[in-house]
């Protein structure tokens, strides 16, 4: 009987995801947000943010409704690249600083690269990480230090 119980517990531990894996990294929420933004997926944007989410960018403050009002299906293909500067997690709150680069290609093949230096406050709500606030500084690609290594994420 003890052997059966031990076997069952071992099998359960192997098959069930760990709590850390199930909850994911706070930065995974940033990736999910930009994937949804790139796809003009309003529900995906809502799923990765709090209801009182704010974006502070280039002297403007946008709430979630304002952001969603300008997110429309695009004819461009966008690829997102990131380089995390720091991630500080304290309980149900995380502060993440990162470089963000987007490569966009239009239907006619024109390419453009955009870049930002960003920070986000992420909080855990009902077991899931959600963006509470984002501060974004637009950059030219020349302003990105040469030693920054980007990784494409989706």
mmCIF file of N, CA and C in Angstrom, residues 58-138:
data_model
loop_
_atom_site.group_PDB
_atom_site.id
_atom_site.type_symbol
_atom_site.label_atom_id
_atom_site.label_comp_id
_atom_site.label_asym_id
_atom_site.label_seq_id
_atom_site.Cartn_x
_atom_site.Cartn_y
_atom_site.Cartn_z
ATOM 1 N N UNK A 58 6.263 59.559 -23.949
ATOM 2 C CA UNK A 58 6.531 60.782 -24.706
ATOM 3 C C UNK A 58 5.609 61.933 -24.282
ATOM 4 N N UNK A 59 5.486 62.135 -22.967
ATOM 5 C CA UNK A 59 4.700 63.244 -22.447
ATOM 6 C C UNK A 59 3.202 63.039 -22.441
ATOM 7 N N UNK A 60 2.738 61.829 -22.694
ATOM 8 C CA UNK A 60 1.299 61.548 -22.694
ATOM 9 C C UNK A 60 0.982 60.441 -21.697
ATOM 10 N N UNK A 61 -0.235 60.492 -21.151
ATOM 11 C CA UNK A 61 -0.726 59.456 -20.250
ATOM 12 C C UNK A 61 -1.968 58.846 -20.889
ATOM 13 N N UNK A 62 -1.913 57.540 -21.125
ATOM 14 C CA UNK A 62 -3.035 56.820 -21.739
ATOM 15 C C UNK A 62 -3.542 55.762 -20.776
ATOM 16 N N UNK A 63 -4.862 55.633 -20.694
ATOM 17 C CA UNK A 63 -5.441 54.513 -19.958
ATOM 18 C C UNK A 63 -5.733 53.390 -20.955
ATOM 19 N N UNK A 64 -6.279 52.310 -20.470
ATOM 20 C CA UNK A 64 -6.515 51.145 -21.328
ATOM 21 C C UNK A 64 -7.504 51.463 -22.448
ATOM 22 N N UNK A 65 -8.551 52.215 -22.143
ATOM 23 C CA UNK A 65 -9.536 52.564 -23.177
ATOM 24 C C UNK A 65 -8.907 53.373 -24.303
ATOM 25 N N UNK A 66 -8.061 54.344 -23.955
ATOM 26 C CA UNK A 66 -7.390 55.162 -24.974
ATOM 27 C C UNK A 66 -6.471 54.286 -25.826
ATOM 28 N N UNK A 67 -5.720 53.401 -25.183
ATOM 29 C CA UNK A 67 -4.832 52.508 -25.924
ATOM 30 C C UNK A 67 -5.629 51.643 -26.899
ATOM 31 N N UNK A 68 -6.688 51.028 -26.416
ATOM 32 C CA UNK A 68 -7.483 50.146 -27.274
ATOM 33 C C UNK A 68 -8.146 50.909 -28.422
ATOM 34 N N UNK A 69 -8.426 52.191 -28.219
ATOM 35 C CA UNK A 69 -9.077 52.975 -29.275
ATOM 36 C C UNK A 69 -8.175 53.193 -30.487
ATOM 37 N N UNK A 70 -6.864 53.091 -30.296
ATOM 38 C CA UNK A 70 -5.943 53.302 -31.423
ATOM 39 C C UNK A 70 -5.348 52.003 -31.956
ATOM 40 N N UNK A 71 -5.600 50.895 -31.282
ATOM 41 C CA UNK A 71 -5.069 49.605 -31.729
ATOM 42 C C UNK A 71 -6.050 49.004 -32.729
ATOM 43 N N UNK A 72 -5.633 49.021 -33.982
ATOM 44 C CA UNK A 72 -6.469 48.496 -35.069
ATOM 45 C C UNK A 72 -5.647 47.497 -35.875
ATOM 46 N N UNK A 73 -6.331 46.600 -36.574
ATOM 47 C CA UNK A 73 -5.590 45.654 -37.424
ATOM 48 C C UNK A 73 -4.672 46.403 -38.388
ATOM 49 N N UNK A 74 -3.472 45.879 -38.524
ATOM 50 C CA UNK A 74 -2.469 46.523 -39.369
ATOM 51 C C UNK A 74 -2.162 45.652 -40.574
ATOM 52 N N UNK A 75 -1.637 46.298 -41.584
ATOM 53 C CA UNK A 75 -1.191 45.554 -42.761
ATOM 54 C C UNK A 75 0.301 45.268 -42.669
ATOM 55 N N UNK A 76 0.909 45.661 -41.543
ATOM 56 C CA UNK A 76 2.334 45.403 -41.359
ATOM 57 C C UNK A 76 2.529 44.173 -40.481
ATOM 58 N N UNK A 77 3.646 43.512 -40.681
ATOM 59 C CA UNK A 77 4.051 42.394 -39.834
ATOM 60 C C UNK A 77 5.046 42.957 -38.831
ATOM 61 N N UNK A 78 4.828 42.697 -37.557
ATOM 62 C CA UNK A 78 5.709 43.230 -36.514
ATOM 63 C C UNK A 78 6.358 42.081 -35.761
ATOM 64 N N UNK A 79 7.675 42.172 -35.602
ATOM 65 C CA UNK A 79 8.440 41.216 -34.800
ATOM 66 C C UNK A 79 9.001 41.974 -33.609
ATOM 67 N N UNK A 80 8.851 41.407 -32.408
ATOM 68 C CA UNK A 80 9.255 42.069 -31.170
ATOM 69 C C UNK A 80 10.521 41.440 -30.596
ATOM 70 N N UNK A 81 11.446 42.302 -30.198
ATOM 71 C CA UNK A 81 12.724 41.883 -29.623
ATOM 72 C C UNK A 81 12.916 42.611 -28.299
ATOM 73 N N UNK A 82 13.472 41.907 -27.312
ATOM 74 C CA UNK A 82 13.635 42.485 -25.984
ATOM 75 C C UNK A 82 15.013 42.165 -25.419
ATOM 76 N N UNK A 83 15.450 43.030 -24.508
ATOM 77 C CA UNK A 83 16.639 42.779 -23.710
ATOM 78 C C UNK A 83 16.346 43.302 -22.304
ATOM 79 N N UNK A 84 16.234 42.395 -21.348
ATOM 80 C CA UNK A 84 15.888 42.780 -19.981
ATOM 81 C C UNK A 84 17.109 43.395 -19.303
ATOM 82 N N UNK A 85 16.919 44.574 -18.740
ATOM 83 C CA UNK A 85 17.964 45.266 -17.988
ATOM 84 C C UNK A 85 17.950 44.766 -16.549
ATOM 85 N N UNK A 86 16.759 44.715 -15.951
ATOM 86 C CA UNK A 86 16.628 44.229 -14.576
ATOM 87 C C UNK A 86 15.195 43.785 -14.317
ATOM 88 N N UNK A 87 15.074 42.866 -13.369
ATOM 89 C CA UNK A 87 13.757 42.382 -12.945
ATOM 90 C C UNK A 87 13.816 42.195 -11.436
ATOM 91 N N UNK A 88 12.985 42.941 -10.712
ATOM 92 C CA UNK A 88 12.954 42.884 -9.257
ATOM 93 C C UNK A 88 11.556 42.445 -8.828
ATOM 94 N N UNK A 89 11.453 41.233 -8.298
ATOM 95 C CA UNK A 89 10.167 40.681 -7.881
ATOM 96 C C UNK A 89 10.127 40.657 -6.360
ATOM 97 N N UNK A 90 9.078 41.256 -5.814
ATOM 98 C CA UNK A 90 8.868 41.267 -4.363
ATOM 99 C C UNK A 90 7.431 40.874 -4.085
ATOM 100 N N UNK A 91 7.243 39.612 -3.783
ATOM 101 C CA UNK A 91 5.893 39.115 -3.530
ATOM 102 C C UNK A 91 5.046 39.159 -4.790
ATOM 103 N N UNK A 92 3.944 39.895 -4.725
ATOM 104 C CA UNK A 92 3.014 39.988 -5.853
ATOM 105 C C UNK A 92 3.248 41.220 -6.714
ATOM 106 N N UNK A 93 4.431 41.822 -6.603
ATOM 107 C CA UNK A 93 4.764 43.015 -7.385
ATOM 108 C C UNK A 93 6.127 42.828 -8.036
ATOM 109 N N UNK A 94 6.229 43.263 -9.285
ATOM 110 C CA UNK A 94 7.508 43.179 -9.996
ATOM 111 C C UNK A 94 7.753 44.494 -10.729
ATOM 112 N N UNK A 95 9.010 44.895 -10.759
ATOM 113 C CA UNK A 95 9.447 46.042 -11.551
ATOM 114 C C UNK A 95 10.443 45.499 -12.563
ATOM 115 N N UNK A 96 10.156 45.717 -13.843
ATOM 116 C CA UNK A 96 11.025 45.213 -14.905
ATOM 117 C C UNK A 96 11.424 46.377 -15.802
ATOM 118 N N UNK A 97 12.715 46.473 -16.094
ATOM 119 C CA UNK A 97 13.262 47.469 -17.013
ATOM 120 C C UNK A 97 13.847 46.719 -18.200
ATOM 121 N N UNK A 98 13.577 47.222 -19.410
ATOM 122 C CA UNK A 98 14.023 46.479 -20.588
ATOM 123 C C UNK A 98 14.114 47.384 -21.807
ATOM 124 N N UNK A 99 14.928 46.933 -22.759
ATOM 125 C CA UNK A 99 14.998 47.537 -24.082
ATOM 126 C C UNK A 99 13.969 46.816 -24.945
ATOM 127 N N UNK A 100 13.322 47.554 -25.820
ATOM 128 C CA UNK A 100 12.291 46.992 -26.688
ATOM 129 C C UNK A 100 12.589 47.451 -28.110
ATOM 130 N N UNK A 101 12.585 46.517 -29.034
ATOM 131 C CA UNK A 101 12.820 46.854 -30.444
ATOM 132 C C UNK A 101 11.785 46.123 -31.285
ATOM 133 N N UNK A 102 11.226 46.827 -32.249
ATOM 134 C CA UNK A 102 10.239 46.223 -33.148
ATOM 135 C C UNK A 102 10.703 46.388 -34.582
ATOM 136 N N UNK A 103 10.667 45.293 -35.325
ATOM 137 C CA UNK A 103 10.923 45.339 -36.762
ATOM 138 C C UNK A 103 9.578 45.210 -37.448
ATOM 139 N N UNK A 104 9.254 46.190 -38.277
ATOM 140 C CA UNK A 104 7.964 46.189 -38.963
ATOM 141 C C UNK A 104 8.190 46.119 -40.462
ATOM 142 N N UNK A 105 7.391 45.275 -41.110
ATOM 143 C CA UNK A 105 7.472 45.133 -42.562
ATOM 144 C C UNK A 105 6.081 45.351 -43.146
ATOM 145 N N UNK A 106 5.981 46.284 -44.082
ATOM 146 C CA UNK A 106 4.691 46.578 -44.706
ATOM 147 C C UNK A 106 4.413 45.581 -45.825
ATOM 148 N N UNK A 107 3.197 45.644 -46.355
ATOM 149 C CA UNK A 107 2.810 44.744 -47.447
ATOM 150 C C UNK A 107 3.701 44.908 -48.666
ATOM 151 N N UNK A 108 4.193 46.131 -48.894
ATOM 152 C CA UNK A 108 5.039 46.370 -50.071
ATOM 153 C C UNK A 108 6.516 46.077 -49.795
ATOM 154 N N UNK A 109 6.822 45.506 -48.617
ATOM 155 C CA UNK A 109 8.180 45.093 -48.309
ATOM 156 C C UNK A 109 9.031 46.139 -47.612
ATOM 157 N N UNK A 110 8.486 47.326 -47.380
ATOM 158 C CA UNK A 110 9.232 48.361 -46.664
ATOM 159 C C UNK A 110 9.454 47.928 -45.228
ATOM 160 N N UNK A 111 10.680 48.139 -44.737
ATOM 161 C CA UNK A 111 10.993 47.771 -43.359
ATOM 162 C C UNK A 111 11.332 49.003 -42.543
ATOM 163 N N UNK A 112 10.957 48.940 -41.266
ATOM 164 C CA UNK A 112 11.290 50.027 -40.351
ATOM 165 C C UNK A 112 11.571 49.412 -38.991
ATOM 166 N N UNK A 113 12.536 49.995 -38.285
ATOM 167 C CA UNK A 113 12.880 49.549 -36.936
ATOM 168 C C UNK A 113 12.538 50.661 -35.963
ATOM 169 N N UNK A 114 11.846 50.291 -34.888
ATOM 170 C CA UNK A 114 11.497 51.240 -33.834
ATOM 171 C C UNK A 114 12.092 50.724 -32.532
ATOM 172 N N UNK A 115 12.383 51.642 -31.593
ATOM 173 C CA UNK A 115 13.021 51.222 -30.347
ATOM 174 C C UNK A 115 12.534 52.068 -29.171
ATOM 175 N N UNK A 116 12.582 51.453 -27.986
ATOM 176 C CA UNK A 116 12.175 52.111 -26.753
ATOM 177 C C UNK A 116 13.015 51.572 -25.590
ATOM 178 N N UNK A 117 13.123 52.375 -24.550
ATOM 179 C CA UNK A 117 13.617 51.927 -23.252
ATOM 180 C C UNK A 117 12.405 52.024 -22.335
ATOM 181 N N UNK A 118 12.047 50.909 -21.699
ATOM 182 C CA UNK A 118 10.783 50.866 -20.973
ATOM 183 C C UNK A 118 10.933 50.273 -19.580
ATOM 184 N N UNK A 119 9.990 50.650 -18.731
ATOM 185 C CA UNK A 119 9.867 50.029 -17.413
ATOM 186 C C UNK A 119 8.394 49.740 -17.177
ATOM 187 N N UNK A 120 8.134 48.658 -16.474
ATOM 188 C CA UNK A 120 6.762 48.277 -16.160
ATOM 189 C C UNK A 120 6.651 47.874 -14.694
ATOM 190 N N UNK A 121 5.500 48.186 -14.133
ATOM 191 C CA UNK A 121 5.118 47.671 -12.825
ATOM 192 C C UNK A 121 4.090 46.585 -13.111
ATOM 193 N N UNK A 122 4.361 45.396 -12.601
ATOM 194 C CA UNK A 122 3.506 44.237 -12.854
ATOM 195 C C UNK A 122 3.045 43.707 -11.500
ATOM 196 N N UNK A 123 1.746 43.435 -11.402
ATOM 197 C CA UNK A 123 1.224 42.891 -10.147
ATOM 198 C C UNK A 123 0.521 41.565 -10.424
ATOM 199 N N UNK A 124 0.483 40.747 -9.398
ATOM 200 C CA UNK A 124 -0.190 39.456 -9.535
ATOM 201 C C UNK A 124 -1.624 39.609 -9.036
ATOM 202 N N UNK A 125 -2.568 39.290 -9.927
ATOM 203 C CA UNK A 125 -3.994 39.329 -9.594
ATOM 204 C C UNK A 125 -4.590 37.972 -9.921
ATOM 205 N N UNK A 126 -5.260 37.384 -8.952
ATOM 206 C CA UNK A 126 -5.897 36.076 -9.139
ATOM 207 C C UNK A 126 -4.924 35.059 -9.750
ATOM 208 N N UNK A 127 -3.680 35.084 -9.252
ATOM 209 C CA UNK A 127 -2.682 34.111 -9.675
ATOM 210 C C UNK A 127 -1.993 34.389 -10.993
ATOM 211 N N UNK A 128 -2.314 35.526 -11.639
ATOM 212 C CA UNK A 128 -1.704 35.843 -12.941
ATOM 213 C C UNK A 128 -1.044 37.221 -12.881
ATOM 214 N N UNK A 129 0.106 37.338 -13.528
ATOM 215 C CA UNK A 129 0.799 38.621 -13.614
ATOM 216 C C UNK A 129 0.073 39.521 -14.608
ATOM 217 N N UNK A 130 -0.095 40.793 -14.238
ATOM 218 C CA UNK A 130 -0.779 41.775 -15.090
ATOM 219 C C UNK A 130 -0.017 43.099 -15.042
ATOM 220 N N UNK A 131 0.054 43.768 -16.194
ATOM 221 C CA UNK A 131 0.706 45.074 -16.258
ATOM 222 C C UNK A 131 -0.178 46.117 -15.580
ATOM 223 N N UNK A 132 0.398 46.862 -14.649
ATOM 224 C CA UNK A 132 -0.305 47.946 -13.971
ATOM 225 C C UNK A 132 0.080 49.288 -14.597
ATOM 226 N N UNK A 133 1.374 49.439 -14.893
ATOM 227 C CA UNK A 133 1.853 50.698 -15.461
ATOM 228 C C UNK A 133 3.056 50.445 -16.354
ATOM 229 N N UNK A 134 3.132 51.217 -17.436
ATOM 230 C CA UNK A 134 4.271 51.152 -18.348
ATOM 231 C C UNK A 134 4.769 52.571 -18.598
ATOM 232 N N UNK A 135 6.073 52.743 -18.489
ATOM 233 C CA UNK A 135 6.693 54.008 -18.868
ATOM 234 C C UNK A 135 7.617 53.715 -20.033
ATOM 235 N N UNK A 136 7.459 54.476 -21.096
ATOM 236 C CA UNK A 136 8.161 54.178 -22.336
ATOM 237 C C UNK A 136 8.849 55.427 -22.872
ATOM 238 N N UNK A 137 10.116 55.277 -23.233
ATOM 239 C CA UNK A 137 10.874 56.360 -23.853
ATOM 240 C C UNK A 137 11.246 55.933 -25.261
ATOM 241 N N UNK A 138 10.761 56.669 -26.247
ATOM 242 C CA UNK A 138 11.100 56.362 -27.643
ATOM 243 C C UNK A 138 12.563 56.696 -27.901
#
